[in-house]
GROMACS .gro file of C-alpha atoms in nm:
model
  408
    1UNK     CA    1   6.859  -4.667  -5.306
    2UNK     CA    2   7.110  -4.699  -5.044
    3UNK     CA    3   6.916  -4.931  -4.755
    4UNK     CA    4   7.015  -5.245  -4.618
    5UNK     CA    5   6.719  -5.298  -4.416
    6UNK     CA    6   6.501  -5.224  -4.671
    7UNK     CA    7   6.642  -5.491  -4.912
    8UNK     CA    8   6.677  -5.788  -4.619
    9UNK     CA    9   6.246  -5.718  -4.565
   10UNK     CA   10   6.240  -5.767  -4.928
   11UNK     CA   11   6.426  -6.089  -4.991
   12UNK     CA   12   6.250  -6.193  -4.685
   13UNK     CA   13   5.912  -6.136  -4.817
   14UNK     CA   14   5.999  -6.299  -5.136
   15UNK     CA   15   6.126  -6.578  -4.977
   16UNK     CA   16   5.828  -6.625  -4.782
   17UNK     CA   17   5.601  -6.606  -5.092
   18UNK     CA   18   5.798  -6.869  -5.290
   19UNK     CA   19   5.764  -7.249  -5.373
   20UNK     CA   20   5.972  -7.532  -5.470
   21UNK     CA   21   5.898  -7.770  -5.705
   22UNK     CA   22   6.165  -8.041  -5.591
   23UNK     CA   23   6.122  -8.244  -5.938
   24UNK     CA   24   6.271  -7.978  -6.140
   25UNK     CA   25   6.483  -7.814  -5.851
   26UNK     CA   26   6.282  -7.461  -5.973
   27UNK     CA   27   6.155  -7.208  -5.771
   28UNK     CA   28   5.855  -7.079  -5.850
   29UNK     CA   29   5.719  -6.744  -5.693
   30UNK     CA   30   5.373  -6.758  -5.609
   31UNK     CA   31   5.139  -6.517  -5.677
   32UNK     CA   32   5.130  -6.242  -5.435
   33UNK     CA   33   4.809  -6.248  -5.189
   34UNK     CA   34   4.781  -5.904  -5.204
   35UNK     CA   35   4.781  -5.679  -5.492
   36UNK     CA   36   4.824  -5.291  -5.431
   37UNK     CA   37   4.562  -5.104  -5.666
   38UNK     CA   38   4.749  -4.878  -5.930
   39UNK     CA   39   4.690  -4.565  -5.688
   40UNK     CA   40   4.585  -4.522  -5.352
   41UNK     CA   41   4.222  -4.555  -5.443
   42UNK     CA   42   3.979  -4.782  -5.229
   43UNK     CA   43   3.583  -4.779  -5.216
   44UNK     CA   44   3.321  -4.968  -5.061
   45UNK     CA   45   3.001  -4.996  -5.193
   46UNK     CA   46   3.132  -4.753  -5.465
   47UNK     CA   47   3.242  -4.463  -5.217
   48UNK     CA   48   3.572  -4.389  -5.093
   49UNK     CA   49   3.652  -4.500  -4.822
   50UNK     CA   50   4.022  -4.251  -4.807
   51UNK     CA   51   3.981  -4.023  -4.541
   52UNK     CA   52   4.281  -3.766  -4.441
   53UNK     CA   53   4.128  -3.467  -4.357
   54UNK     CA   54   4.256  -3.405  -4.089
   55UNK     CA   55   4.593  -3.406  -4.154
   56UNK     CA   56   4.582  -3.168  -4.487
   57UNK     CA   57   4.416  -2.906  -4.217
   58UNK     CA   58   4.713  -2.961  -3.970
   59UNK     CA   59   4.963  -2.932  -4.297
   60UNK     CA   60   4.789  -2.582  -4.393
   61UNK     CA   61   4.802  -2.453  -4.029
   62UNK     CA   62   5.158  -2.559  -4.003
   63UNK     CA   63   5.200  -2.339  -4.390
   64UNK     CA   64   5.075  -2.008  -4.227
   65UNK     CA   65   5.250  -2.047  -3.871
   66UNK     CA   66   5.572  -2.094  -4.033
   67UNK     CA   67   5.480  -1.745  -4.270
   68UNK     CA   68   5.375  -1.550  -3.987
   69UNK     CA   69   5.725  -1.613  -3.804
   70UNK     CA   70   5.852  -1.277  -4.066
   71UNK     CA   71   5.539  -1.066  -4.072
   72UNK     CA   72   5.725  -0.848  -3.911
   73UNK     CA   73   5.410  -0.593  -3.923
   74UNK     CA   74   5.106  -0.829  -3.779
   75UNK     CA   75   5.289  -1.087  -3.601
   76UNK     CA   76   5.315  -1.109  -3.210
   77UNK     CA   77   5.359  -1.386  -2.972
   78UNK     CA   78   4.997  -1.420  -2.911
   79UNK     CA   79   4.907  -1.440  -3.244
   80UNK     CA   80   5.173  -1.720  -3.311
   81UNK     CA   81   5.104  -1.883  -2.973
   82UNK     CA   82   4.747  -1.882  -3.063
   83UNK     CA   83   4.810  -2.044  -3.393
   84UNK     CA   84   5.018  -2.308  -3.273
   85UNK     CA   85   4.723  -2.401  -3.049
   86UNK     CA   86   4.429  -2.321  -3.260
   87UNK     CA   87   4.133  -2.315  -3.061
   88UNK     CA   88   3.761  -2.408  -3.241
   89UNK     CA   89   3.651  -2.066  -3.385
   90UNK     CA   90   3.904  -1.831  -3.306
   91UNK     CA   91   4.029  -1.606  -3.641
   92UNK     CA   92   4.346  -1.754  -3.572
   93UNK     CA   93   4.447  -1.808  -3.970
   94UNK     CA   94   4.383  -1.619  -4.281
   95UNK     CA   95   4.200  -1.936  -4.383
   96UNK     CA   96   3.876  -1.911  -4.245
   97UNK     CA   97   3.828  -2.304  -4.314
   98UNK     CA   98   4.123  -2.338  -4.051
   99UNK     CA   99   3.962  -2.133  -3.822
  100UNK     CA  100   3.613  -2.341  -3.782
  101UNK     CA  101   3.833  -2.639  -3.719
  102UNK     CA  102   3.880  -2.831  -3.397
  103UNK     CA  103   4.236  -2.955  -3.513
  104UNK     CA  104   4.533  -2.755  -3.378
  105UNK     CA  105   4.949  -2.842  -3.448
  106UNK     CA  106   5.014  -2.867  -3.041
  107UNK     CA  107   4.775  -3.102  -2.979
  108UNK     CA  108   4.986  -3.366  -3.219
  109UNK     CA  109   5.315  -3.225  -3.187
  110UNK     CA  110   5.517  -3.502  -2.970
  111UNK     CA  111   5.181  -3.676  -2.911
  112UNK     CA  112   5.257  -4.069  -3.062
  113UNK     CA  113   5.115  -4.294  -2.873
  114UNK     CA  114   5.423  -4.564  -2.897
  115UNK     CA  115   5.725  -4.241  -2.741
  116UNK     CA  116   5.486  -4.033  -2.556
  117UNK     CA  117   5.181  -4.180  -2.424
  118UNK     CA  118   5.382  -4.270  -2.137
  119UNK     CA  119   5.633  -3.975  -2.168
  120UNK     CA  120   5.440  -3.666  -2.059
  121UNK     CA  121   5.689  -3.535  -1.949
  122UNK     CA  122   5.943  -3.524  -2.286
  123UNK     CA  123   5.620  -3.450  -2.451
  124UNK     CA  124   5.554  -3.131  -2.244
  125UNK     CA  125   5.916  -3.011  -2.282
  126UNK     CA  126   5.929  -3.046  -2.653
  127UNK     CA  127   5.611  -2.883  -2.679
  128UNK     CA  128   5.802  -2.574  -2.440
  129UNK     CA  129   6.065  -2.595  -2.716
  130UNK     CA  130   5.868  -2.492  -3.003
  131UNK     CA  131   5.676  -2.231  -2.769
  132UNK     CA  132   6.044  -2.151  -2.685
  133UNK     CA  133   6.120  -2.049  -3.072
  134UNK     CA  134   5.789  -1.882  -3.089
  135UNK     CA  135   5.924  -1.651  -2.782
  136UNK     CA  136   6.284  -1.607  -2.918
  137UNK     CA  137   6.152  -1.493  -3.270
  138UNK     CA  138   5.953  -1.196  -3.095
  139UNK     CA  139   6.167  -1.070  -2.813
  140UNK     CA  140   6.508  -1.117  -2.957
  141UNK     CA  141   6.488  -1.134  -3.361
  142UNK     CA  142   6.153  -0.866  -3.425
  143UNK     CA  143   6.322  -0.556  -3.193
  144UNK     CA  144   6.579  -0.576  -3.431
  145UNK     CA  145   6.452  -0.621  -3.781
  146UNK     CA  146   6.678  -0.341  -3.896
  147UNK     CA  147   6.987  -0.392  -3.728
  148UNK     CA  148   7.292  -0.621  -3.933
  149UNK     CA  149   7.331  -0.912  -3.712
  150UNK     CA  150   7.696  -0.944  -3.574
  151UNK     CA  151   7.835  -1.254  -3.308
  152UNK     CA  152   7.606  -1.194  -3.025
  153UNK     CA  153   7.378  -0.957  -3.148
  154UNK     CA  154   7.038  -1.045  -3.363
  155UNK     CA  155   6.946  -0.889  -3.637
  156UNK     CA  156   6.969  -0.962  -4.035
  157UNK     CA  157   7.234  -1.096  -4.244
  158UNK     CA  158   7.255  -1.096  -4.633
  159UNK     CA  159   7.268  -1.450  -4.830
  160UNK     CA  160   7.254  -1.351  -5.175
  161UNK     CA  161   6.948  -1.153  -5.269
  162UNK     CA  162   6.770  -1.253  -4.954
  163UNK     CA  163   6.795  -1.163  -4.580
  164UNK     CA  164   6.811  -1.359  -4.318
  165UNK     CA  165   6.681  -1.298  -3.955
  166UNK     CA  166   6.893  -1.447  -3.701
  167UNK     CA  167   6.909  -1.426  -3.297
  168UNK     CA  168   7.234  -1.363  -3.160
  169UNK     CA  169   7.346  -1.736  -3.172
  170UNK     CA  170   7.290  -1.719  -3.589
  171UNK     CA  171   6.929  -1.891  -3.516
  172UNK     CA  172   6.669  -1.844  -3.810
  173UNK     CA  173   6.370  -1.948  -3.568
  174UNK     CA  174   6.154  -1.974  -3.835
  175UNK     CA  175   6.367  -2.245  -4.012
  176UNK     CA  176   6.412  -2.431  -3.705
  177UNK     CA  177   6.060  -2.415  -3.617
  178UNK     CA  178   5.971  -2.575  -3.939
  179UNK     CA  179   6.194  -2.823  -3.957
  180UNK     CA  180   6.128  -2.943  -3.614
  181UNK     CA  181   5.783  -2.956  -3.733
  182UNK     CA  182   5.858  -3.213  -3.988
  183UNK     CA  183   5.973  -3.424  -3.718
  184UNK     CA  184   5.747  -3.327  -3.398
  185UNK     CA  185   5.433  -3.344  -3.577
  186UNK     CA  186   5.455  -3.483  -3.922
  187UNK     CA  187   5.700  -3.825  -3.868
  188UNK     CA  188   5.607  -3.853  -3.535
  189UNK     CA  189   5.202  -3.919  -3.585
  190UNK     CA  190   5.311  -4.131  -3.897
  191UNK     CA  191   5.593  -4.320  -3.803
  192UNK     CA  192   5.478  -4.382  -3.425
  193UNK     CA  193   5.135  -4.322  -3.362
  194UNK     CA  194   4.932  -4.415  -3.667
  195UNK     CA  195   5.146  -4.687  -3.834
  196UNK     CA  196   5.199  -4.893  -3.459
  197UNK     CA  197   4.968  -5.147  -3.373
  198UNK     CA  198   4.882  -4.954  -3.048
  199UNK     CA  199   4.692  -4.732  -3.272
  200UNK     CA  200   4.587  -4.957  -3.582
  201UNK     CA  201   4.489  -5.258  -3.393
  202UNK     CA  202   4.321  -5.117  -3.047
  203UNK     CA  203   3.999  -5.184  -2.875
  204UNK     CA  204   3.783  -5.404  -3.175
  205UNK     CA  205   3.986  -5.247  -3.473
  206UNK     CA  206   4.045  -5.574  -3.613
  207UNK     CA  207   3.709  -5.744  -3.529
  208UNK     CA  208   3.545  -5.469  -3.668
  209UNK     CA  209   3.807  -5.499  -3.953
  210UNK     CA  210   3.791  -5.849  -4.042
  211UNK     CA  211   3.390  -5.814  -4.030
  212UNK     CA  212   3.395  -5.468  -4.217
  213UNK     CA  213   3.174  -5.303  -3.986
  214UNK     CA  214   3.257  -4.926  -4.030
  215UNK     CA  215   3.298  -4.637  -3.786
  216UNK     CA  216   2.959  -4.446  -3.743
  217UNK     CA  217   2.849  -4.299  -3.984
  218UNK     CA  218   3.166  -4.366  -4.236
  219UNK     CA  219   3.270  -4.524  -4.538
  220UNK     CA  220   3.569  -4.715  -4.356
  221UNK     CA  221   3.651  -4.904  -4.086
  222UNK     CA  222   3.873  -4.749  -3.765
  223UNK     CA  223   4.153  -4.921  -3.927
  224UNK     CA  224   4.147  -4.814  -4.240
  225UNK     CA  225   4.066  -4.410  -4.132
  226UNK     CA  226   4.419  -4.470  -3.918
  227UNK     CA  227   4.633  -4.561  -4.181
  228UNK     CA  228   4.500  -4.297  -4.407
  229UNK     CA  229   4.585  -4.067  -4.165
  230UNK     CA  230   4.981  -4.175  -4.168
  231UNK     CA  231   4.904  -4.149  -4.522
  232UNK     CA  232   4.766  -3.809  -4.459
  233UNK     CA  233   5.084  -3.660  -4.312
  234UNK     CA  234   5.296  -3.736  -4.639
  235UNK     CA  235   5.043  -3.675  -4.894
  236UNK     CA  236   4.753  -3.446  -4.720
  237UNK     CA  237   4.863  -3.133  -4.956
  238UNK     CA  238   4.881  -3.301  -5.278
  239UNK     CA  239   4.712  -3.175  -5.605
  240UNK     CA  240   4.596  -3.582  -5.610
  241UNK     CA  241   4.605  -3.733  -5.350
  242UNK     CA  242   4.572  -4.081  -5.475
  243UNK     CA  243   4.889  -4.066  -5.731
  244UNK     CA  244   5.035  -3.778  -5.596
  245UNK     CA  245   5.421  -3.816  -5.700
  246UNK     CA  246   5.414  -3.641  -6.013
  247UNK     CA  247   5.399  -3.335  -5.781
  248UNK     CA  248   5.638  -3.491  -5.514
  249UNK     CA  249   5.802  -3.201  -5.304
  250UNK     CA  250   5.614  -2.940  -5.412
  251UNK     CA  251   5.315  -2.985  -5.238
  252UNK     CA  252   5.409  -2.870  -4.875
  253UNK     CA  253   5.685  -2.707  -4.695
  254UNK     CA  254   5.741  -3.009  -4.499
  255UNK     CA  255   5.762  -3.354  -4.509
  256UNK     CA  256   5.649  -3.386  -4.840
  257UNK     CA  257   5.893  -3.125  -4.961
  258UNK     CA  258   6.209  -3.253  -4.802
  259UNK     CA  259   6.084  -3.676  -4.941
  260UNK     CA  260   6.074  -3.510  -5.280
  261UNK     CA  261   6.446  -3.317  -5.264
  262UNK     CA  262   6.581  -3.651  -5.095
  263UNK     CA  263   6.427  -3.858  -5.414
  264UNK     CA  264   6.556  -3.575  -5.646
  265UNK     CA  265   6.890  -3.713  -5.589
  266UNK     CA  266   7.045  -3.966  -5.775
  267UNK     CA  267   7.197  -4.171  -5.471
  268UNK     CA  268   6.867  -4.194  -5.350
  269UNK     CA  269   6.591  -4.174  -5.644
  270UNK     CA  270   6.289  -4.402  -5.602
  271UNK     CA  271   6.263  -4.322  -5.227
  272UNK     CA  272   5.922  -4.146  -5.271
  273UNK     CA  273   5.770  -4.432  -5.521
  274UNK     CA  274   5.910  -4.716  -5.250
  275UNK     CA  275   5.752  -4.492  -4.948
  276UNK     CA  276   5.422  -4.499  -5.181
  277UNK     CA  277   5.391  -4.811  -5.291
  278UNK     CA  278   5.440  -4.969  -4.948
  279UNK     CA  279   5.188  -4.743  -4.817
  280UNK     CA  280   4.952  -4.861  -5.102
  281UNK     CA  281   5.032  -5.202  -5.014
  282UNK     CA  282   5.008  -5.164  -4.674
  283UNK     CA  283   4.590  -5.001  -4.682
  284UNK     CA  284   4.542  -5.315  -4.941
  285UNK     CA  285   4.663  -5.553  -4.699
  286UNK     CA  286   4.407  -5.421  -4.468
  287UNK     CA  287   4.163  -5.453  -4.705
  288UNK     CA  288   4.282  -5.788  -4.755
  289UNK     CA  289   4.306  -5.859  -4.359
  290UNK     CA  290   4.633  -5.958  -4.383
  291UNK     CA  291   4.796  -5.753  -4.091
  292UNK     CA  292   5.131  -5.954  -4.132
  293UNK     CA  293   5.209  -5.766  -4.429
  294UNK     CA  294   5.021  -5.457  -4.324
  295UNK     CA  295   5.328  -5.414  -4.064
  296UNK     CA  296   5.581  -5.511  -4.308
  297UNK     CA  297   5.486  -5.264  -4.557
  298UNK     CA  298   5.477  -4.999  -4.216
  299UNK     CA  299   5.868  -5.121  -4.111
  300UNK     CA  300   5.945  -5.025  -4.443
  301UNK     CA  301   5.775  -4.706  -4.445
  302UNK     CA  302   5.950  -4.647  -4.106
  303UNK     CA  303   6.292  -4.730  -4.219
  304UNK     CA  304   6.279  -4.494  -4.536
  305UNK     CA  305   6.126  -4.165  -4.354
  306UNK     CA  306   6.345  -4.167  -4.101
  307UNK     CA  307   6.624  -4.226  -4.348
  308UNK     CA  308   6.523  -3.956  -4.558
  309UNK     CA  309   6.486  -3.723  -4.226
  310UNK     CA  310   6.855  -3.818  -4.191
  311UNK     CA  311   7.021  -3.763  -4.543
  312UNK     CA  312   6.858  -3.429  -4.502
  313UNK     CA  313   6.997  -3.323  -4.208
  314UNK     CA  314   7.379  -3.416  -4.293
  315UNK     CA  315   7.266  -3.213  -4.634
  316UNK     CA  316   7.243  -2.902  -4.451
  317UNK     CA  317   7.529  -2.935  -4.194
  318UNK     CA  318   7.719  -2.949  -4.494
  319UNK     CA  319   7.591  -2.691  -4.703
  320UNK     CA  320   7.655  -2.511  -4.373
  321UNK     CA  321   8.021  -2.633  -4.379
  322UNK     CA  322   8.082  -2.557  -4.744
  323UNK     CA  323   7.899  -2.193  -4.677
  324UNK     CA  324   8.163  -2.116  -4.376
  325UNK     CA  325   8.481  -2.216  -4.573
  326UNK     CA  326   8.337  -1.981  -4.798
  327UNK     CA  327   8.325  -1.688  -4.579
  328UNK     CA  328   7.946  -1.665  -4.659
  329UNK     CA  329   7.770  -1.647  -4.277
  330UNK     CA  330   7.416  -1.560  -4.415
  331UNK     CA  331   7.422  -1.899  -4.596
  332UNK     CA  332   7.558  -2.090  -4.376
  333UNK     CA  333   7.325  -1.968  -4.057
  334UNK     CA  334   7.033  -2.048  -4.324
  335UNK     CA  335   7.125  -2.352  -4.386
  336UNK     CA  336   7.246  -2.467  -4.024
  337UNK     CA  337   6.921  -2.325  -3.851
  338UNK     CA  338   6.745  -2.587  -4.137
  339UNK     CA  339   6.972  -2.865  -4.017
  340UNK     CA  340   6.923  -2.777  -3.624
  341UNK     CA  341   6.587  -2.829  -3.696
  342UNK     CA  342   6.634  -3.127  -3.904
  343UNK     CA  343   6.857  -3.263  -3.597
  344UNK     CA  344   6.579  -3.224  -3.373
  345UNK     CA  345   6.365  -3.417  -3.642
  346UNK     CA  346   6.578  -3.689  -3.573
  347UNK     CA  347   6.448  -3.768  -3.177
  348UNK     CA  348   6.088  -3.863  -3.424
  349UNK     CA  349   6.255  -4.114  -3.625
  350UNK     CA  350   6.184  -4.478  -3.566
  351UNK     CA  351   6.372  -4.778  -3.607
  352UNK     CA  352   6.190  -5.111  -3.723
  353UNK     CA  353   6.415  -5.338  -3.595
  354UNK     CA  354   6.393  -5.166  -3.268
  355UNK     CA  355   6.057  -5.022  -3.248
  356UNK     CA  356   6.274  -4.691  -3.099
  357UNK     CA  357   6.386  -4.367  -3.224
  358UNK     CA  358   6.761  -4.378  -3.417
  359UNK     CA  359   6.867  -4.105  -3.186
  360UNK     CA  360   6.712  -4.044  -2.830
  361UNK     CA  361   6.658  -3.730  -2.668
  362UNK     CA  362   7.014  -3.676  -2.525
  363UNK     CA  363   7.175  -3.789  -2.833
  364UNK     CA  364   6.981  -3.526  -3.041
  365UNK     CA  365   7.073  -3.270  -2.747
  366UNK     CA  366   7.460  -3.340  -2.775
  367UNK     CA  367   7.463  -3.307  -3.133
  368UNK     CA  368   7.275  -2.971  -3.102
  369UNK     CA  369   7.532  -2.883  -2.828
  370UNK     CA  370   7.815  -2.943  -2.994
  371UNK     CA  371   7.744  -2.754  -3.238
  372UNK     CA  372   7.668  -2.467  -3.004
  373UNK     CA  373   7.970  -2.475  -2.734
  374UNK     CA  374   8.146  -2.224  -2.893
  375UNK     CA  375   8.076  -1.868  -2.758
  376UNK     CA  376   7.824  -1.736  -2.964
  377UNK     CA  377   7.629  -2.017  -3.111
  378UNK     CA  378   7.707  -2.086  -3.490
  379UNK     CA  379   7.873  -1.812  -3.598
  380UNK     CA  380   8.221  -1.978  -3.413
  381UNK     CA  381   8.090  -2.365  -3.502
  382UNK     CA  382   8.418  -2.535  -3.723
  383UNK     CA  383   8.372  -2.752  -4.042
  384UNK     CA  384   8.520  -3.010  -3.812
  385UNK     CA  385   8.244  -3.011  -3.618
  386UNK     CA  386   7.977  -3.046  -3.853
  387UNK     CA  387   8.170  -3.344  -4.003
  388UNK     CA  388   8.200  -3.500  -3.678
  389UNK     CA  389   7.799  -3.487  -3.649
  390UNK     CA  390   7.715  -3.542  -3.952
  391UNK     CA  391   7.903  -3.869  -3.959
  392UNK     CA  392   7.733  -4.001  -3.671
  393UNK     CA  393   7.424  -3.956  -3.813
  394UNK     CA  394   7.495  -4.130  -4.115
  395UNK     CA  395   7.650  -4.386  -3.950
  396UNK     CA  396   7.298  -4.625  -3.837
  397UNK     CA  397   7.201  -4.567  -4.237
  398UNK     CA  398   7.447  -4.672  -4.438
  399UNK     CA  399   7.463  -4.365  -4.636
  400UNK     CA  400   7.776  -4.192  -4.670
  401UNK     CA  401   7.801  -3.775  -4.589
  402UNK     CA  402   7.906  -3.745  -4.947
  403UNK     CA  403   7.611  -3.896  -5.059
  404UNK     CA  404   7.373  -3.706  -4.844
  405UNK     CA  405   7.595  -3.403  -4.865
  406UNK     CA  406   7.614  -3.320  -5.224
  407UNK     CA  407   7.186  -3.407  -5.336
  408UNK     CA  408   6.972  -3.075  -5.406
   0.00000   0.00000   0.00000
């Protein structure tokens, strides 16, 4: 695995878990404190105590927006609109468990409480930009379902056996949408709202913590519930959800999926077992009450999402690349509408050494421009161009665009 970062908070925890025995001039390690449990299993009073709930529902609302976007027959913008924002009892989803639910994607879409409980403002305009997707899907793609897509003009476009449905810039909403998604909702409430100590440690969390008094009525304590719920976001769709790796990228259609291609590749295997095992780690430490390497094991957890986010956004930009030097437009607008939403992905991201996002908001807007100035959107963007951006998002990694550009 290619991470600097990731190494130093290693050496530096095993350096601060070490002893010398100045006789013999021999280091000894000493046993660690804290012992993750094989998977992420943990009872009290022999229940569970593992609660994501939550997040699984969110995950499976997310799974029939993004389907909806080409029911060309049922689908209108109410009906999306309406699923975005699930309301408590409204047939919104096919799943009727979905429907009785009080959860909704909006609510949690740009919603962290370290970038946007002070941020209305971004939060209200990135929620506008998803609505905005919703919109362009029915007014400019559905009218014309059945017309072949040319530079200004929406419509379909072949790539291979399958058609894609592109607006007159070469969007595929849908793949944008969903790929924002990963970002806006999944890394965002992981990464910067349920991992932070804003969240994990407010009001009595850690009195109530240290004393194990649990939330009303629950198996766990506040604490605990949060961090499942970061957990929740990776590993809320699993067939198990305690040692769910075995089935690592097939699960979901979102962040789970795109962890499990990023780990399927041989510059960065072990990516989803490291992710795991520090979040393992991390729910044992609270356990263990020792919130020192609770937010170790969260930095790390930080560092290798948002990495992964990354690798898979230069993937696509150069799939896109490689599909325009090869004259095929169908792949390429597929696989550049997945990287424009993987760009956006990128304003979610969060850098431990920093506590902020790798790219702000008008970084992630001049990399989308850039590779929009020409005329009509992507079908006139150059391989230069997608070089140009995919190096400087590479760059804060370490990871080279050959790397990223050439996994699954």
């Amino acid at each position: 695995m290619n991470n600097s970062l990731l190494f130093a908070l290693i050496a530096t925890t095993i350096l601060a878990s070490c002893s010398s025995d100045d006789d013999n001039n021999i280091i000894e390690p000493d046993p660690p404190a804290v012992v993750a449990p094989a998977t992420y299993s943990f009872d009290r009073d022999g229940e569970s105590t593992v609660s994501y709930s939550g997040q699984t529902t969110r995950i499976l609302m997310g799974e029939e927006l993004i389907d909806a976007f080409l029911d060309f027959d049922n689908s209108t913008e109410e009906r999306l609109m309406s699923m975005f924002a699930h309301e408590e009892g409204n047939a919104d989803f096919d799943n009727t468990d979905l429907n009785s639910s009080d959860k909704s994607i909006r609510s949690k879409t740009a919603a962290s409480r370290d970038y946007f409980s002070a941020n209305a403002s971004e939060s209200a305009l990135i929620k506008a930009d998803f609505e905005g997707w919703i919109s362009g899907q029915i007014d400019e793609v559905f009218p014309n379902e059945d017309t072949l897509a040319a530079p200004g003009v929406a419509g379909q476009i072949a790539d291979g056996e399958s058609t894609r449905y592109v607006n007159g810039d070469g969007f595929e909403f849908n793949q944008v949408f969903g790929k924002a998604l990963i970002g806006g909702l999944m890394a965002d409430q992981m990464l910067n709202n349920y991992l932070g100590t804003a969240v994990l440690d407010e009001a009595d969390n850690i009195d109530n913590n240290d004393n194990e008094i649990v939330a009303d009525g629950k198996s766990y304590t506040t604490m605990e519930h949060k961090w499942d719920e970061a957990y929740g976001y990776l590993f809320g769709a699993s067939e198990n959800g305690a040692s769910p790796l075995a089935t690592l990228g097939s699960d979901d259609s979102f962040l789970n999926k795109y962890i499990g291609r990023v780990d399927g590749d041989a510059d960065f295997n072990g990516i989803g077992q490291a992710i795991y095992d520090a979040l393992k780690l991390g729910r044992a430490a609270i356990v263990a009450k020792d919130y020192t390497l609770r937010d170790e094991q969260a930095n790390i957890v930080r560092q290798l999402v948002s990495e992964a986010i990354a690798i898979r956004t230069v993937y696509y930009l150069q799939q896109g690349k490689n599909a325009i030097e090869n004259d095929n437009l169908g792949t390429a607008f597929h696989d550049l509408s997945e990287g424009l939403g993987f760009i956006y992905s990128l304003r979610f991201t969060q850098n431990p050494l920093t506590g902020q996002s790798f790219f702000n908001r008008a970084e992630v807007e001049d990399m989308i421009e850039q590779l929009l100035q020409g005329e009509n959107g992507l079908w006139t963007v150059t391989p230069a161009t997608l070089d140009a951006v995919s190096e400087q998002i590479a760059a804060p990694f370490g990871f080279t665009v050959e790397q990223a550009g050439s996994t699954n």
